[in-house]
mmCIF file of C-alpha atoms and ligand atoms in Angstrom:
data_model
loop_
_atom_site.group_PDB
_atom_site.id
_atom_site.type_symbol
_atom_site.label_atom_id
_atom_site.label_comp_id
_atom_site.label_asym_id
_atom_site.label_seq_id
_atom_site.Cartn_x
_atom_site.Cartn_y
_atom_site.Cartn_z
ATOM 1 C CA MET A 1 -12.574 -9.806 23.756
ATOM 2 C CA ASN A 2 -9.695 -12.288 23.494
ATOM 3 C CA ILE A 3 -8.285 -13.272 20.109
ATOM 4 C CA GLN A 4 -10.140 -16.632 19.997
ATOM 5 C CA ASP A 5 -13.528 -15.004 20.667
ATOM 6 C CA PHE A 6 -12.690 -12.273 18.161
ATOM 7 C CA LYS A 7 -11.905 -14.860 15.459
ATOM 8 C CA LYS A 8 -15.094 -16.802 16.220
ATOM 9 C CA GLU A 9 -17.261 -13.680 16.070
ATOM 10 C CA VAL A 10 -15.660 -12.481 12.801
ATOM 11 C CA ASN A 11 -16.170 -15.890 11.198
ATOM 12 C CA ARG A 12 -19.802 -15.970 12.274
ATOM 13 C CA LEU A 13 -20.442 -12.467 10.902
ATOM 14 C CA LYS A 14 -18.585 -13.191 7.663
ATOM 15 C CA LYS A 15 -20.981 -16.052 6.954
ATOM 16 C CA GLU A 16 -24.046 -14.093 8.011
ATOM 17 C CA LYS A 17 -23.140 -11.097 5.849
ATOM 18 C CA ASP A 18 -21.568 -13.008 2.937
ATOM 19 C CA ALA A 19 -18.408 -10.956 3.441
ATOM 20 C CA PHE A 20 -14.760 -11.336 2.419
ATOM 21 C CA ILE A 21 -12.065 -9.567 4.435
ATOM 22 C CA ILE A 22 -9.046 -8.069 2.696
ATOM 23 C CA ALA A 23 -6.184 -6.686 4.773
ATOM 24 C CA HIS A 24 -3.058 -4.769 3.877
ATOM 25 C CA TYR A 25 0.309 -5.944 5.252
ATOM 26 C CA TYR A 26 0.470 -2.885 7.548
ATOM 27 C CA GLN A 27 -2.646 -3.851 9.481
ATOM 28 C CA ARG A 28 -2.574 -4.833 13.163
ATOM 29 C CA TYR A 29 -1.618 -8.483 13.681
ATOM 30 C CA GLU A 30 -5.113 -9.355 15.050
ATOM 31 C CA ILE A 31 -6.689 -8.050 11.833
ATOM 32 C CA GLN A 32 -4.254 -10.025 9.665
ATOM 33 C CA GLU A 33 -5.197 -13.133 11.706
ATOM 34 C CA VAL A 34 -8.847 -12.951 10.558
ATOM 35 C CA ALA A 35 -8.282 -11.706 6.989
ATOM 36 C CA ASP A 36 -9.197 -13.930 4.021
ATOM 37 C CA PHE A 37 -6.436 -12.308 2.021
ATOM 38 C CA ILE A 38 -3.383 -10.204 2.936
ATOM 39 C CA GLY A 39 -1.352 -8.341 0.364
ATOM 40 C CA ASP A 40 0.202 -5.148 -0.918
ATOM 41 C CA SER A 41 -1.580 -2.677 -3.175
ATOM 42 C CA LEU A 42 -0.938 -4.595 -6.409
ATOM 43 C CA GLU A 43 -2.065 -7.929 -4.984
ATOM 44 C CA LEU A 44 -5.079 -6.289 -3.365
ATOM 45 C CA SER A 45 -6.124 -4.669 -6.651
ATOM 46 C CA ARG A 46 -5.885 -7.982 -8.480
ATOM 47 C CA MET A 47 -7.842 -9.711 -5.728
ATOM 48 C CA ALA A 48 -10.824 -7.330 -5.601
ATOM 49 C CA GLU A 49 -12.153 -8.445 -8.987
ATOM 50 C CA ARG A 50 -12.118 -12.148 -8.176
ATOM 51 C CA ILE A 51 -14.113 -12.159 -4.940
ATOM 52 C CA GLU A 52 -17.376 -14.106 -5.016
ATOM 53 C CA GLN A 53 -18.939 -12.749 -1.821
ATOM 54 C CA SER A 54 -21.344 -9.820 -2.114
ATOM 55 C CA THR A 55 -19.519 -7.688 0.478
ATOM 56 C CA ILE A 56 -15.838 -6.772 0.700
ATOM 57 C CA VAL A 57 -14.570 -5.440 4.017
ATOM 58 C CA PHE A 58 -11.383 -3.575 3.308
ATOM 59 C CA CYS A 59 -8.937 -3.298 6.217
ATOM 60 C CA GLY A 60 -6.542 -0.684 4.965
ATOM 61 C CA VAL A 61 -6.612 3.012 4.179
ATOM 62 C CA TYR A 62 -9.375 4.727 2.240
ATOM 63 C CA PHE A 63 -7.770 4.884 -1.211
ATOM 64 C CA MET A 64 -7.363 1.094 -1.142
ATOM 65 C CA ALA A 65 -11.050 0.569 -0.390
ATOM 66 C CA GLU A 66 -11.789 2.952 -3.261
ATOM 67 C CA ILE A 67 -9.783 0.714 -5.632
ATOM 68 C CA ALA A 68 -11.835 -2.287 -4.564
ATOM 69 C CA LYS A 69 -15.022 -0.327 -5.292
ATOM 70 C CA ILE A 70 -13.705 0.856 -8.677
ATOM 71 C CA LEU A 71 -12.768 -2.676 -9.725
ATOM 72 C CA ALA A 72 -15.807 -4.374 -8.223
ATOM 73 C CA PRO A 73 -18.525 -1.706 -8.630
ATOM 74 C CA HIS A 74 -21.442 -4.057 -7.988
ATOM 75 C CA LYS A 75 -20.158 -5.198 -4.603
ATOM 76 C CA LYS A 76 -20.767 -3.513 -1.312
ATOM 77 C CA VAL A 77 -17.345 -2.296 -0.132
ATOM 78 C CA LEU A 78 -16.933 -1.400 3.531
ATOM 79 C CA ILE A 79 -14.068 0.196 5.421
ATOM 80 C CA PRO A 80 -14.241 -0.199 9.214
ATOM 81 C CA TYR A 81 -13.011 3.351 9.845
ATOM 82 C CA ARG A 82 -13.917 5.991 7.295
ATOM 83 C CA ASN A 83 -11.130 8.396 8.291
ATOM 84 C CA ALA A 84 -8.289 5.917 7.813
ATOM 85 C CA GLY A 85 -6.535 8.125 5.280
ATOM 86 C CA CYS A 86 -3.084 8.027 3.730
ATOM 87 C CA LEU A 87 -0.860 11.039 4.399
ATOM 88 C CA LEU A 88 0.984 10.417 1.130
ATOM 89 C CA ALA A 89 -2.265 10.305 -0.893
ATOM 90 C CA ASP A 90 -3.293 13.571 0.781
ATOM 91 C CA MET A 91 -0.232 15.267 -0.719
ATOM 92 C CA ALA A 92 -1.549 15.072 -4.289
ATOM 93 C CA GLU A 93 -3.978 17.782 -5.332
ATOM 94 C CA VAL A 94 -6.103 17.381 -8.435
ATOM 95 C CA ARG A 95 -6.226 21.038 -9.537
ATOM 96 C CA GLU A 96 -2.434 21.363 -9.352
ATOM 97 C CA LEU A 97 -2.057 18.143 -11.307
ATOM 98 C CA ARG A 98 -4.368 19.439 -14.063
ATOM 99 C CA GLU A 99 -2.342 22.676 -14.248
ATOM 100 C CA LEU A 100 0.867 20.703 -14.514
ATOM 101 C CA LYS A 101 -0.586 18.589 -17.315
ATOM 102 C CA GLU A 102 -1.478 21.775 -19.200
ATOM 103 C CA ARG A 103 2.062 23.063 -18.793
ATOM 104 C CA MET A 104 3.557 19.742 -19.943
ATOM 105 C CA PRO A 105 1.078 18.476 -22.598
ATOM 106 C CA GLN A 106 3.564 15.993 -24.032
ATOM 107 C CA ALA A 107 4.182 14.309 -20.659
ATOM 108 C CA LYS A 108 2.409 11.153 -19.535
ATOM 109 C CA VAL A 109 1.148 10.923 -15.961
ATOM 110 C CA VAL A 110 2.127 7.885 -13.909
ATOM 111 C CA ALA A 111 0.223 7.900 -10.616
ATOM 112 C CA TYR A 112 1.267 5.757 -7.709
ATOM 113 C CA VAL A 113 -1.581 3.622 -6.422
ATOM 114 C CA ASN A 114 -1.427 5.624 -3.172
ATOM 115 C CA THR A 115 -3.704 8.329 -4.557
ATOM 116 C CA TYR A 116 -7.422 9.039 -4.379
ATOM 117 C CA ALA A 117 -9.741 8.258 -7.290
ATOM 118 C CA ASP A 118 -9.757 11.866 -8.608
ATOM 119 C CA ILE A 119 -5.967 11.761 -9.117
ATOM 120 C CA LYS A 120 -6.167 8.284 -10.676
ATOM 121 C CA ALA A 121 -8.783 9.632 -13.089
ATOM 122 C CA GLU A 122 -6.234 12.217 -14.333
ATOM 123 C CA ALA A 123 -3.475 9.637 -14.838
ATOM 124 C CA ASP A 124 -2.477 7.759 -17.982
ATOM 125 C CA ILE A 125 -1.549 4.770 -15.888
ATOM 126 C CA ILE A 126 -1.322 3.641 -12.269
ATOM 127 C CA CYS A 127 1.682 1.908 -10.742
ATOM 128 C CA THR A 128 2.488 0.235 -7.442
ATOM 129 C CA SER A 129 5.832 0.005 -5.672
ATOM 130 C CA ALA A 130 6.130 -3.522 -7.107
ATOM 131 C CA ASN A 131 5.850 -2.472 -10.764
ATOM 132 C CA ALA A 132 6.703 1.281 -10.903
ATOM 133 C CA GLY A 133 10.091 0.731 -12.597
ATOM 134 C CA GLU A 134 8.685 -1.529 -15.284
ATOM 135 C CA ILE A 135 5.790 0.836 -15.995
ATOM 136 C CA ILE A 136 7.990 3.943 -16.297
ATOM 137 C CA LYS A 137 10.284 2.053 -18.668
ATOM 138 C CA LYS A 138 7.413 0.875 -20.890
ATOM 139 C CA MET A 139 5.637 4.253 -21.184
ATOM 140 C CA ASP A 140 5.684 5.501 -24.779
ATOM 141 C CA SER A 141 6.876 8.938 -23.683
ATOM 142 C CA ASP A 142 10.245 10.347 -22.623
ATOM 143 C CA GLU A 143 8.565 12.810 -20.308
ATOM 144 C CA ILE A 144 6.776 11.581 -17.224
ATOM 145 C CA ILE A 145 4.946 13.318 -14.410
ATOM 146 C CA PHE A 146 5.270 11.004 -11.425
ATOM 147 C CA VAL A 147 2.779 11.614 -8.646
ATOM 148 C CA PRO A 148 2.876 11.766 -5.584
ATOM 149 C CA ASP A 149 5.875 9.929 -4.044
ATOM 150 C CA LYS A 150 9.159 11.651 -4.844
ATOM 151 C CA ASN A 151 11.242 8.910 -3.180
ATOM 152 C CA LEU A 152 9.676 6.079 -5.177
ATOM 153 C CA GLY A 153 9.901 8.146 -8.379
ATOM 154 C CA SER A 154 13.502 9.141 -7.763
ATOM 155 C CA TYR A 155 14.501 5.542 -6.957
ATOM 156 C CA HIS A 156 13.195 4.303 -10.323
ATOM 157 C CA SER A 157 14.311 7.328 -12.347
ATOM 158 C CA GLN A 158 17.943 6.268 -11.892
ATOM 159 C CA PHE A 159 17.328 3.198 -14.096
ATOM 160 C CA VAL A 160 15.773 4.995 -17.086
ATOM 161 C CA ASP A 161 16.830 7.679 -19.508
ATOM 162 C CA LYS A 162 13.662 9.791 -19.265
ATOM 163 C CA LYS A 163 12.795 13.216 -17.986
ATOM 164 C CA ILE A 164 10.763 12.568 -14.842
ATOM 165 C CA LEU A 165 9.055 15.362 -12.993
ATOM 166 C CA LEU A 166 8.622 14.295 -9.382
ATOM 167 C CA TRP A 167 5.693 15.519 -7.329
ATOM 168 C CA ASN A 168 6.866 16.791 -3.946
ATOM 169 C CA GLY A 169 5.088 14.152 -1.861
ATOM 170 C CA TYR A 170 6.352 11.456 0.466
ATOM 171 C CA CYS A 171 5.159 8.897 2.981
ATOM 172 C CA PRO A 172 5.907 10.306 6.450
ATOM 173 C CA VAL A 173 6.290 6.783 7.855
ATOM 174 C CA HIS A 174 9.028 5.757 5.403
ATOM 175 C CA GLU A 175 10.567 9.241 5.307
ATOM 176 C CA ARG A 176 11.369 8.841 9.017
ATOM 177 C CA ILE A 177 13.501 5.756 8.313
ATOM 178 C CA THR A 178 16.849 7.535 8.268
ATOM 179 C CA LEU A 179 20.287 6.240 7.402
ATOM 180 C CA LYS A 180 21.337 6.853 11.025
ATOM 181 C CA ALA A 181 18.431 4.705 12.292
ATOM 182 C CA ILE A 182 19.443 1.905 9.904
ATOM 183 C CA GLU A 183 23.070 2.155 11.029
ATOM 184 C CA ARG A 184 21.983 1.987 14.694
ATOM 185 C CA ALA A 185 19.929 -1.148 13.930
ATOM 186 C CA LYS A 186 22.961 -2.716 12.202
ATOM 187 C CA ARG A 187 25.208 -2.134 15.227
ATOM 188 C CA GLY A 188 25.776 -5.545 16.814
ATOM 189 C CA ASN A 189 23.962 -7.142 13.851
ATOM 190 C CA GLU A 190 26.679 -6.789 11.221
ATOM 191 C CA ASP A 191 25.637 -10.101 9.607
ATOM 192 C CA ALA A 192 22.122 -8.755 8.885
ATOM 193 C CA LEU A 193 21.040 -7.731 5.377
ATOM 194 C CA VAL A 194 19.391 -4.327 5.083
ATOM 195 C CA ILE A 195 16.137 -4.543 3.105
ATOM 196 C CA VAL A 196 14.017 -1.437 2.542
ATOM 197 C CA HIS A 197 10.924 -0.118 0.783
ATOM 198 C CA PRO A 198 11.448 2.318 -2.140
ATOM 199 C CA GLU A 199 9.359 4.961 -0.299
ATOM 200 C CA CYS A 200 12.410 5.430 1.984
ATOM 201 C CA PRO A 201 14.706 8.431 1.352
ATOM 202 C CA PRO A 202 17.333 8.054 -1.450
ATOM 203 C CA GLU A 203 20.346 7.751 0.898
ATOM 204 C CA VAL A 204 18.597 4.775 2.572
ATOM 205 C CA THR A 205 17.675 2.956 -0.652
ATOM 206 C CA ARG A 206 21.190 3.624 -2.047
ATOM 207 C CA SER A 207 22.875 1.911 0.890
ATOM 208 C CA ALA A 208 20.470 -1.052 1.204
ATOM 209 C CA ASP A 209 21.231 -4.641 0.186
ATOM 210 C CA PHE A 210 17.760 -5.031 -1.311
ATOM 211 C CA VAL A 211 15.003 -2.578 -2.248
ATOM 212 C CA GLY A 212 11.489 -3.838 -2.938
ATOM 213 C CA SER A 213 7.760 -3.475 -2.424
ATOM 214 C CA THR A 214 6.231 -5.072 0.653
ATOM 215 C CA SER A 215 5.419 -8.329 -1.152
ATOM 216 C CA GLN A 216 8.899 -8.391 -2.722
ATOM 217 C CA LEU A 217 10.468 -7.905 0.735
ATOM 218 C CA VAL A 218 8.431 -10.806 2.146
ATOM 219 C CA ARG A 219 9.483 -13.025 -0.769
ATOM 220 C CA PHE A 220 13.114 -11.939 -0.370
ATOM 221 C CA VAL A 221 13.379 -12.959 3.315
ATOM 222 C CA LYS A 222 11.886 -16.336 2.450
ATOM 223 C CA GLU A 223 14.255 -17.058 -0.418
ATOM 224 C CA SER A 224 17.458 -15.443 0.867
ATOM 225 C CA PRO A 225 20.042 -17.673 2.567
ATOM 226 C CA ALA A 226 20.627 -14.870 5.124
ATOM 227 C CA LYS A 227 19.291 -15.420 8.636
ATOM 228 C CA LYS A 228 18.948 -11.832 9.858
ATOM 229 C CA PHE A 229 17.427 -8.702 8.323
ATOM 230 C CA VAL A 230 17.174 -5.046 9.227
ATOM 231 C CA VAL A 231 13.748 -4.191 7.822
ATOM 232 C CA GLY A 232 13.140 -0.637 6.571
ATOM 233 C CA THR A 233 9.380 -0.585 6.200
ATOM 234 C CA GLU A 234 6.169 -0.488 8.244
ATOM 235 C CA GLU A 235 6.290 -2.843 11.235
ATOM 236 C CA GLY A 236 3.076 -4.741 10.319
ATOM 237 C CA THR A 237 5.022 -6.444 7.514
ATOM 238 C CA LEU A 238 6.819 -8.562 10.124
ATOM 239 C CA TYR A 239 3.623 -10.614 10.625
ATOM 240 C CA LYS A 240 3.951 -12.105 7.109
ATOM 241 C CA MET A 241 7.764 -12.213 7.264
ATOM 242 C CA ARG A 242 7.651 -14.340 10.426
ATOM 243 C CA GLU A 243 5.087 -16.614 8.811
ATOM 244 C CA ALA A 244 7.179 -16.910 5.603
ATOM 245 C CA ALA A 245 10.520 -17.408 7.394
ATOM 246 C CA PRO A 246 9.870 -18.474 11.007
ATOM 247 C CA ASP A 247 13.512 -19.391 11.664
ATOM 248 C CA LYS A 248 14.845 -15.923 10.719
ATOM 249 C CA GLU A 249 15.376 -12.760 12.748
ATOM 250 C CA PHE A 250 13.961 -9.339 11.884
ATOM 251 C CA ILE A 251 15.176 -6.062 13.331
ATOM 252 C CA LEU A 252 13.253 -2.812 12.977
ATOM 253 C CA PRO A 253 14.934 0.596 13.080
ATOM 254 C CA ASP A 254 14.252 2.837 16.069
ATOM 255 C CA PRO A 255 11.893 4.753 16.071
ATOM 256 C CA ILE A 256 9.723 1.885 14.859
ATOM 257 C CA PRO A 257 8.061 2.736 11.513
ATOM 258 C CA ARG A 258 4.350 2.568 12.275
ATOM 259 C CA CYS A 259 1.504 3.910 10.149
ATOM 260 C CA ASP A 260 -1.062 5.223 12.627
ATOM 261 C CA GLN A 261 -3.624 5.541 9.833
ATOM 262 C CA MET A 262 -3.436 1.818 9.096
ATOM 263 C CA LYS A 263 -3.795 1.024 12.796
ATOM 264 C CA MET A 264 -7.103 2.917 12.970
ATOM 265 C CA ILE A 265 -8.720 -0.378 11.962
ATOM 266 C CA THR A 266 -9.145 -2.135 15.290
ATOM 267 C CA PRO A 267 -10.846 -5.478 16.119
ATOM 268 C CA GLU A 268 -13.762 -3.583 17.700
ATOM 269 C CA ARG A 269 -14.241 -1.442 14.584
ATOM 270 C CA LEU A 270 -14.046 -4.496 12.315
ATOM 271 C CA ILE A 271 -16.801 -6.256 14.300
ATOM 272 C CA LYS A 272 -18.945 -3.108 14.258
ATOM 273 C CA ALA A 273 -18.406 -2.699 10.508
ATOM 274 C CA LEU A 274 -19.575 -6.258 9.870
ATOM 275 C CA LYS A 275 -22.559 -5.986 12.186
ATOM 276 C CA GLU A 276 -23.785 -2.582 11.034
ATOM 277 C CA GLU A 277 -22.460 -2.778 7.448
ATOM 278 C CA ILE A 278 -20.495 0.461 7.792
ATOM 279 C CA TYR A 279 -18.824 2.486 6.296
ATOM 280 C CA GLU A 280 -19.856 2.008 2.720
ATOM 281 C CA VAL A 281 -17.363 3.285 0.135
ATOM 282 C CA SER A 282 -18.606 5.061 -2.965
ATOM 283 C CA VAL A 283 -16.907 6.640 -5.969
ATOM 284 C CA ASP A 284 -18.848 8.738 -8.474
ATOM 285 C CA GLU A 285 -19.373 6.888 -11.739
ATOM 286 C CA GLU A 286 -17.478 9.178 -14.109
ATOM 287 C CA THR A 287 -14.388 9.374 -11.869
ATOM 288 C CA ALA A 288 -14.559 5.619 -11.280
ATOM 289 C CA GLU A 289 -14.710 4.912 -15.020
ATOM 290 C CA ARG A 290 -11.630 7.035 -15.797
ATOM 291 C CA ALA A 291 -9.723 5.683 -12.804
ATOM 292 C CA ARG A 292 -10.656 2.116 -13.816
ATOM 293 C CA LEU A 293 -9.093 2.612 -17.246
ATOM 294 C CA ALA A 294 -5.808 3.766 -15.681
ATOM 295 C CA ILE A 295 -5.799 0.831 -13.229
ATOM 296 C CA GLU A 296 -6.643 -1.679 -15.958
ATOM 297 C CA ARG A 297 -3.765 -0.379 -18.075
ATOM 298 C CA MET A 298 -1.487 -1.249 -15.171
ATOM 299 C CA LEU A 299 -3.018 -4.684 -14.647
ATOM 300 C CA GLU A 300 -2.548 -5.478 -18.337
HETATM 301 S S1 LIG B 401 2.542 3.841 5.346
HETATM 302 FE FE1 LIG B 401 2.625 5.830 4.308
HETATM 303 S S2 LIG B 401 1.957 5.418 2.213
HETATM 304 FE FE2 LIG B 401 1.295 3.671 3.486
HETATM 305 S S3 LIG B 401 -0.775 4.202 4.138
HETATM 306 FE FE3 LIG B 401 0.602 4.913 5.770
HETATM 307 S S4 LIG B 401 0.988 7.060 5.205
HETATM 308 FE FE4 LIG B 401 0.143 6.091 3.385
#
């Protein structure tokens, strides 16, 4: 199916099924083309509550679809591929987190949004890469358990005077963006600014010109007077960057950072999901209620 036919068919099915399509920035370009809304985890969480349609089709990884279901429990939430997981979210384990909380009863738990609902339910508050620093700073505790991304936690811990216990998790896609790969990308592009996501390793964030969440990176390329950027994050982000700053040049490090989990959502699977109303996301009520409280604390 060519892209025009794909768009036509998605639009027809959206009307027929009263559906709204949300896509994360790391989705395939074809999926971003047909999405009603594209954003990062914070923007997506804010969006879920405001949708009027009865069905939300979430083109992202499973924990994101879970957030939509938690925040909009009366809607039907679909994910076109049930096994689109997040390797970072998989690194947090609820029993170990409970044990840690028992060992550190005075500590508050800040959970990155890239976690499943059971981990969110154990957290005092949720954060995203866009607001993690602000949230850690504002917590009324000097001891924090930060779960699960050690790179994001370590990046923000340098700006606060708090004891932060970092969970030993990381995003394999951003972890593979090495300083050497960034330096190779800079070769011959010395006038380019290096902009990276805080899930990258510490030596990469330390040497970058700008560190920010996906939405902050997109905003930065739009507003910056620079014309060229070495981009240290998932390659799907370039779709929005090119739209926001069409006259600018973007260079990805080699190997290209690509999240295979995000790319499990294909045009064929999106069409099938709309037609057959699969796969429906569910979260048990008690877990959803506790996770909702932690998410709402963040949104406040
Ligand atoms: S890029 Fe990393 S953190 Fe994001 S969904 Fe993929 S594995 Fe998870």
